[in-house]
Short mmCIF file of N, CA and C and ligand atoms in Angstrom, two decimals:
data_model
loop_
_atom_site.label_atom_id
_atom_site.label_comp_id
_atom_site.label_asym_id
_atom_site.label_seq_id
_atom_site.Cartn_x
_atom_site.Cartn_y
_atom_site.Cartn_z
N UNK O 1 -2.53 3.66 -3.20
CA UNK O 1 -2.22 2.39 -2.28
C UNK O 1 -0.85 3.11 -1.40
N UNK O 2 -0.36 2.68 -0.23
CA UNK O 2 0.74 3.03 0.81
C UNK O 2 1.59 1.81 1.03
N UNK O 3 2.48 1.59 0.87
CA UNK O 3 3.26 0.87 1.24
C UNK O 3 4.65 1.15 2.10
N UNK O 4 4.80 0.55 3.03
CA UNK O 4 5.95 1.11 3.93
C UNK O 4 5.38 2.21 4.35
N UNK O 5 4.25 2.72 4.71
CA UNK O 5 4.23 4.35 4.99
C UNK O 5 4.77 4.40 6.18
N UNK O 6 5.20 5.85 6.24
CA UNK O 6 5.92 6.58 7.36
C UNK O 6 5.10 8.15 7.35
N UNK O 7 5.01 8.52 8.53
CA UNK O 7 4.48 9.57 9.03
C UNK O 7 5.48 10.58 8.71
N UNK O 8 5.88 11.92 7.89
CA UNK O 8 6.77 12.63 7.92
C UNK O 8 6.61 14.10 8.37
N UNK O 9 5.56 14.09 8.48
CA UNK O 9 4.93 15.51 9.50
C UNK O 9 3.94 15.31 9.77
N UNK O 10 3.70 16.19 11.01
CA UNK O 10 2.55 16.69 11.63
C UNK O 10 1.90 17.49 11.92
N UNK O 11 0.50 17.84 11.89
CA UNK O 11 0.37 19.33 12.36
C UNK O 11 0.35 19.59 13.77
N UNK O 12 0.52 20.45 14.27
CA UNK O 12 0.72 21.20 15.76
C UNK O 12 -0.99 20.97 16.32
N UNK O 13 -1.95 21.48 15.47
CA UNK O 13 -3.22 21.45 15.68
C UNK O 13 -3.53 19.92 16.00
N UNK O 14 -4.46 19.48 16.86
CA UNK O 14 -4.42 18.57 17.27
C UNK O 14 -6.01 18.58 17.51
N UNK O 15 -6.75 17.05 17.31
CA UNK O 15 -8.35 17.08 17.93
C UNK O 15 -8.51 15.53 18.13
N UNK O 16 -9.60 15.69 18.92
CA UNK O 16 -10.08 14.56 19.84
C UNK O 16 -11.38 14.11 19.00
N UNK O 17 -11.17 12.77 18.94
CA UNK O 17 -12.07 11.81 18.27
C UNK O 17 -12.05 10.44 18.87
N UNK O 18 -13.58 9.95 18.87
CA UNK O 18 -13.74 8.71 19.43
C UNK O 18 -13.04 7.69 18.08
N UNK O 19 -12.69 6.80 18.56
CA UNK O 19 -11.86 5.66 17.59
C UNK O 19 -12.13 4.31 18.09
N UNK O 20 -12.44 3.04 17.70
CA UNK O 20 -12.55 1.80 17.88
C UNK O 20 -11.43 1.01 16.79
N UNK O 21 -11.72 -0.34 16.90
CA UNK O 21 -10.88 -0.88 16.32
C UNK O 21 -11.40 -2.51 15.83
N UNK O 22 -10.79 -2.97 15.26
CA UNK O 22 -11.65 -4.15 14.71
C UNK O 22 -10.82 -5.64 15.24
N UNK O 23 -9.81 -5.13 15.55
CA UNK O 23 -8.51 -5.86 16.51
C UNK O 23 -9.02 -6.01 17.72
N UNK O 24 -9.77 -5.59 18.26
CA UNK O 24 -10.61 -5.42 19.84
C UNK O 24 -11.99 -4.45 19.83
N UNK O 25 -12.55 -5.59 19.43
CA UNK O 25 -14.27 -4.77 19.00
C UNK O 25 -14.96 -4.14 19.87
N UNK O 26 -15.86 -3.72 19.66
CA UNK O 26 -17.15 -3.15 21.01
C UNK O 26 -16.21 -2.11 22.04
N UNK O 27 -15.20 -1.90 22.27
CA UNK O 27 -14.90 -0.58 22.57
C UNK O 27 -14.22 0.19 22.01
N UNK O 28 -14.31 1.61 22.42
CA UNK O 28 -13.90 2.86 21.96
C UNK O 28 -13.67 3.96 23.26
N UNK O 29 -12.60 4.44 22.47
CA UNK O 29 -12.05 5.84 23.32
C UNK O 29 -11.95 7.15 22.59
N UNK O 30 -11.72 8.17 23.30
CA UNK O 30 -11.27 9.21 22.38
C UNK O 30 -9.75 9.47 22.87
N UNK O 31 -9.44 9.72 20.98
CA UNK O 31 -7.51 9.65 21.27
C UNK O 31 -7.36 11.16 20.14
N UNK O 32 -6.44 11.51 20.98
CA UNK O 32 -5.89 13.05 20.25
C UNK O 32 -4.96 12.60 19.50
N UNK O 33 -5.17 13.11 18.54
CA UNK O 33 -3.99 13.36 17.08
C UNK O 33 -4.05 14.20 16.30
N UNK O 34 -3.06 14.47 16.10
CA UNK O 34 -2.43 15.51 14.80
C UNK O 34 -3.68 15.55 13.97
N UNK O 35 -4.33 16.71 13.45
CA UNK O 35 -5.28 16.67 12.18
C UNK O 35 -4.72 16.76 10.86
N UNK O 36 -3.56 17.02 10.74
CA UNK O 36 -2.80 17.01 9.35
C UNK O 36 -1.91 16.27 9.66
N UNK O 37 -1.46 15.22 8.52
CA UNK O 37 0.02 14.46 8.34
C UNK O 37 -0.12 14.48 6.94
N UNK O 38 1.49 14.66 6.83
CA UNK O 38 2.44 14.10 5.37
C UNK O 38 2.78 12.31 5.90
N UNK O 39 2.42 11.91 4.81
CA UNK O 39 2.99 10.34 4.48
C UNK O 39 4.04 10.39 3.59
N UNK O 40 4.80 9.56 3.77
CA UNK O 40 5.55 9.31 2.41
C UNK O 40 5.61 7.74 2.76
N UNK O 41 5.44 7.33 1.39
CA UNK O 41 5.12 6.12 1.08
C UNK O 41 5.88 5.53 -0.19
N UNK O 42 5.70 4.19 -0.86
CA UNK O 42 6.20 3.71 -1.75
C UNK O 42 4.73 3.20 -2.58
N UNK O 43 4.74 3.66 -3.94
CA UNK O 43 3.39 3.17 -4.55
C UNK O 43 3.69 1.89 -4.98
N UNK O 44 2.58 1.61 -6.30
CA UNK O 44 3.06 -0.01 -6.87
C UNK O 44 4.07 -0.38 -7.49
N UNK O 45 4.81 0.72 -8.03
CA UNK O 45 5.84 0.74 -9.23
C UNK O 45 7.20 0.92 -8.25
N UNK O 46 7.18 0.87 -6.79
CA UNK O 46 8.19 1.25 -5.87
C UNK O 46 8.71 2.42 -6.05
N UNK O 47 7.98 3.60 -6.56
CA UNK O 47 8.60 5.01 -6.81
C UNK O 47 7.97 5.39 -4.94
N UNK O 48 8.64 6.22 -4.28
CA UNK O 48 8.39 6.98 -3.33
C UNK O 48 7.71 8.47 -3.66
N UNK O 49 6.50 8.43 -2.69
CA UNK O 49 5.73 9.72 -2.96
C UNK O 49 5.18 10.26 -1.56
N UNK O 50 4.80 11.14 -1.28
CA UNK O 50 4.50 12.07 0.06
C UNK O 50 2.47 12.54 -0.71
N UNK O 51 1.96 12.34 0.46
CA UNK O 51 0.68 12.85 0.24
C UNK O 51 0.29 13.15 1.70
N UNK O 52 -0.20 14.53 1.50
CA UNK O 52 -0.79 15.02 3.04
C UNK O 52 -2.35 14.98 2.96
N UNK O 53 -2.96 14.48 3.95
CA UNK O 53 -4.18 14.25 4.54
C UNK O 53 -4.51 14.71 5.52
N UNK O 54 -5.55 14.94 5.76
CA UNK O 54 -6.40 15.74 7.14
C UNK O 54 -7.82 15.37 7.11
N UNK O 55 -8.30 15.59 8.54
CA UNK O 55 -9.42 15.15 8.94
C UNK O 55 -9.68 13.71 9.12
N UNK O 56 -11.11 13.29 8.46
CA UNK O 56 -11.30 11.56 9.19
C UNK O 56 -10.12 10.64 8.59
N UNK O 57 -9.37 10.78 7.41
CA UNK O 57 -8.79 10.52 6.52
C UNK O 57 -7.29 10.75 7.35
N UNK O 58 -6.60 11.80 7.82
CA UNK O 58 -5.78 11.69 8.39
C UNK O 58 -5.51 10.94 10.16
N UNK O 59 -6.64 10.82 10.76
CA UNK O 59 -6.89 9.64 11.82
C UNK O 59 -7.06 8.58 11.32
N UNK O 60 -7.44 8.11 10.54
CA UNK O 60 -7.30 6.57 9.91
C UNK O 60 -6.39 6.33 9.40
N UNK O 61 -5.50 6.85 9.10
CA UNK O 61 -4.02 6.58 8.25
C UNK O 61 -3.28 6.88 9.61
N UNK O 62 -3.32 7.53 10.36
CA UNK O 62 -2.21 7.30 11.49
C UNK O 62 -2.93 6.22 12.67
N UNK O 63 -4.32 5.95 12.34
CA UNK O 63 -4.49 4.44 13.41
C UNK O 63 -3.78 3.46 12.81
N UNK O 64 -3.93 3.27 11.05
CA UNK O 64 -3.32 2.06 10.30
C UNK O 64 -1.87 2.23 10.31
N UNK O 65 -1.16 3.12 10.64
CA UNK O 65 -0.04 3.00 10.67
C UNK O 65 0.54 2.39 12.18
N UNK O 66 0.13 3.19 13.14
CA UNK O 66 0.02 3.07 14.28
C UNK O 66 0.06 1.16 14.49
N UNK O 67 -0.75 0.36 13.84
CA UNK O 67 -0.90 -0.91 13.83
C UNK O 67 0.40 -1.58 13.25
N UNK O 68 1.09 -0.88 12.27
CA UNK O 68 2.41 -1.46 11.50
C UNK O 68 3.18 -1.22 12.65
N UNK O 69 3.33 -0.36 13.48
CA UNK O 69 4.00 0.23 14.30
C UNK O 69 3.62 -0.73 16.28
N UNK O 70 2.95 -1.89 15.94
CA UNK O 70 2.80 -2.51 17.04
C UNK O 70 2.09 -1.20 18.17
N UNK O 71 0.92 -0.82 17.81
CA UNK O 71 0.34 0.85 18.88
C UNK O 71 -1.04 0.13 18.54
N UNK O 72 -1.83 0.25 19.15
CA UNK O 72 -3.21 0.09 19.13
C UNK O 72 -3.77 1.33 19.74
N UNK O 73 -4.78 2.16 19.41
CA UNK O 73 -5.40 3.14 20.04
C UNK O 73 -5.51 3.16 21.35
N UNK O 74 -5.45 2.28 22.09
CA UNK O 74 -5.86 2.32 23.97
C UNK O 74 -4.28 2.71 24.35
N UNK O 75 -3.25 2.77 23.25
CA UNK O 75 -2.07 3.02 23.66
C UNK O 75 -2.03 4.56 23.72
N UNK O 76 -2.58 5.30 23.32
CA UNK O 76 -2.82 7.04 23.59
C UNK O 76 -3.74 7.11 24.23
N UNK O 77 -4.40 6.77 25.13
CA UNK O 77 -5.01 6.40 26.19
C UNK O 77 -4.37 6.73 27.58
N UNK O 78 -4.74 7.36 28.69
CA UNK O 78 -4.35 7.07 30.18
C UNK O 78 -4.32 5.88 30.34
N UNK O 79 -3.12 5.35 31.16
CA UNK O 79 -3.38 3.90 31.95
C UNK O 79 -4.59 3.82 32.72
N UNK O 80 -5.23 4.84 33.45
CA UNK O 80 -6.52 4.28 34.15
C UNK O 80 -7.62 3.89 33.11
N UNK O 81 -7.30 4.93 32.00
CA UNK O 81 -9.00 4.47 31.36
C UNK O 81 -8.43 3.48 30.12
N UNK O 82 -7.67 3.25 29.71
CA UNK O 82 -7.18 1.99 29.00
C UNK O 82 -7.40 0.37 29.89
N UNK O 83 -7.10 0.96 31.05
CA UNK O 83 -7.81 -0.42 31.71
C UNK O 83 -8.69 -0.52 32.08
N UNK O 84 -9.52 0.85 32.43
CA UNK O 84 -11.03 0.49 32.33
C UNK O 84 -11.73 -0.47 30.92
N UNK O 85 -11.17 0.21 29.85
CA UNK O 85 -11.45 -0.29 28.51
C UNK O 85 -11.20 -1.74 28.58
N UNK O 86 -10.23 -2.23 28.89
CA UNK O 86 -9.57 -3.26 28.52
C UNK O 86 -10.37 -4.67 29.35
N UNK O 87 -10.72 -4.28 30.40
CA UNK O 87 -11.61 -4.91 31.56
C UNK O 87 -13.11 -5.00 30.86
N UNK O 88 -13.36 -3.98 30.83
CA UNK O 88 -14.74 -3.87 29.99
C UNK O 88 -14.83 -4.87 28.67
N UNK O 89 -13.40 -5.13 27.76
CA UNK O 89 -13.80 -5.85 26.53
C UNK O 89 -13.71 -7.38 27.13
N UNK O 90 -12.80 -7.76 28.19
CA UNK O 90 -12.39 -8.60 28.31
C UNK O 90 -13.87 -9.83 29.31
N UNK O 91 -14.62 -8.51 30.01
CA UNK O 91 -15.65 -9.21 30.59
C UNK O 91 -16.87 -9.33 29.30
N UNK O 92 -16.84 -8.41 28.28
CA UNK O 92 -17.87 -8.75 27.23
C UNK O 92 -17.65 -9.91 26.57
N UNK O 93 -15.96 -9.64 26.22
CA UNK O 93 -15.66 -11.46 25.18
C UNK O 93 -15.79 -12.23 26.14
N UNK O 94 -15.72 -12.74 27.47
CA UNK O 94 -15.28 -13.83 28.39
C UNK O 94 -16.57 -15.06 28.02
N UNK O 95 -15.96 -15.98 27.61
CA UNK O 95 -16.69 -17.00 27.46
C UNK O 95 -16.83 -17.49 25.79
N UNK O 96 -16.32 -16.18 24.98
CA UNK O 96 -16.80 -16.64 23.76
C UNK O 96 -15.86 -16.82 22.89
N UNK O 97 -16.01 -17.56 21.39
CA UNK O 97 -15.10 -17.68 20.79
C UNK O 97 -13.82 -16.68 20.58
N UNK O 98 -12.71 -16.88 20.73
CA UNK O 98 -11.62 -16.14 20.06
C UNK O 98 -11.07 -15.02 21.63
N UNK O 99 -11.54 -15.37 22.72
CA UNK O 99 -11.28 -15.01 23.93
C UNK O 99 -10.21 -15.07 24.20
N UNK O 100 -9.18 -13.88 24.17
CA UNK O 100 -7.47 -14.09 24.42
C UNK O 100 -7.03 -14.22 26.11
N UNK O 101 -6.36 -15.54 26.29
CA UNK O 101 -6.28 -15.51 27.37
C UNK O 101 -5.36 -14.46 28.34
N UNK O 102 -5.35 -14.43 29.25
CA UNK O 102 -4.23 -13.21 30.33
C UNK O 102 -2.75 -14.54 30.26
N UNK O 103 -1.71 -14.20 30.10
CA UNK O 103 -0.36 -14.54 30.12
C UNK O 103 0.41 -13.82 30.72
N UNK O 104 1.41 -14.17 31.13
CA UNK O 104 2.54 -13.49 32.07
C UNK O 104 3.81 -13.72 30.91
N UNK O 105 4.05 -12.56 30.23
CA UNK O 105 5.47 -12.87 29.78
C UNK O 105 6.61 -12.95 29.82
N UNK O 106 7.38 -14.00 29.85
CA UNK O 106 8.58 -14.37 30.59
C UNK O 106 9.81 -13.56 29.91
N UNK O 107 10.74 -13.60 30.54
CA UNK O 107 12.12 -12.55 30.42
C UNK O 107 12.61 -13.23 29.24
N UNK O 108 12.84 -12.22 28.48
CA UNK O 108 13.47 -12.99 27.14
C UNK O 108 14.83 -13.60 27.22
N UNK O 109 15.21 -13.39 28.28
CA UNK O 109 16.84 -13.58 28.55
C UNK O 109 17.68 -13.39 27.49
N UNK O 110 18.84 -13.96 27.30
CA UNK O 110 20.07 -14.02 26.72
C UNK O 110 19.66 -13.75 24.88
N UNK O 111 19.94 -12.76 24.31
CA UNK O 111 19.64 -12.70 22.94
C UNK O 111 21.10 -13.56 22.04
ZN1 ZN P 201 -7.48 -0.68 14.50
#
């Protein structure tokens, strides 16, 4: 169990692997990530611990921690590749329940 996980070390060696995401189903992209990471988190008793993970688990941990930081695997791709995939996804989802409408964000204004 990882509570409030933070990546504290990343290997210099990276690896490219295909990723998909249940948040944006049916599209996949190749993402380059460190092969090994050290994660610091709290356990169920609130104690801090560190774990080093590699391989597929390292990719999964990085992907999931990205979600906590508001980052999708698409954000790791080039702008061109990302727009192509999003267009493909929108086309595939058009008319289906759960289709996300395009919106124009409004300026936040004074805070
Ligand atoms: Zn995901």
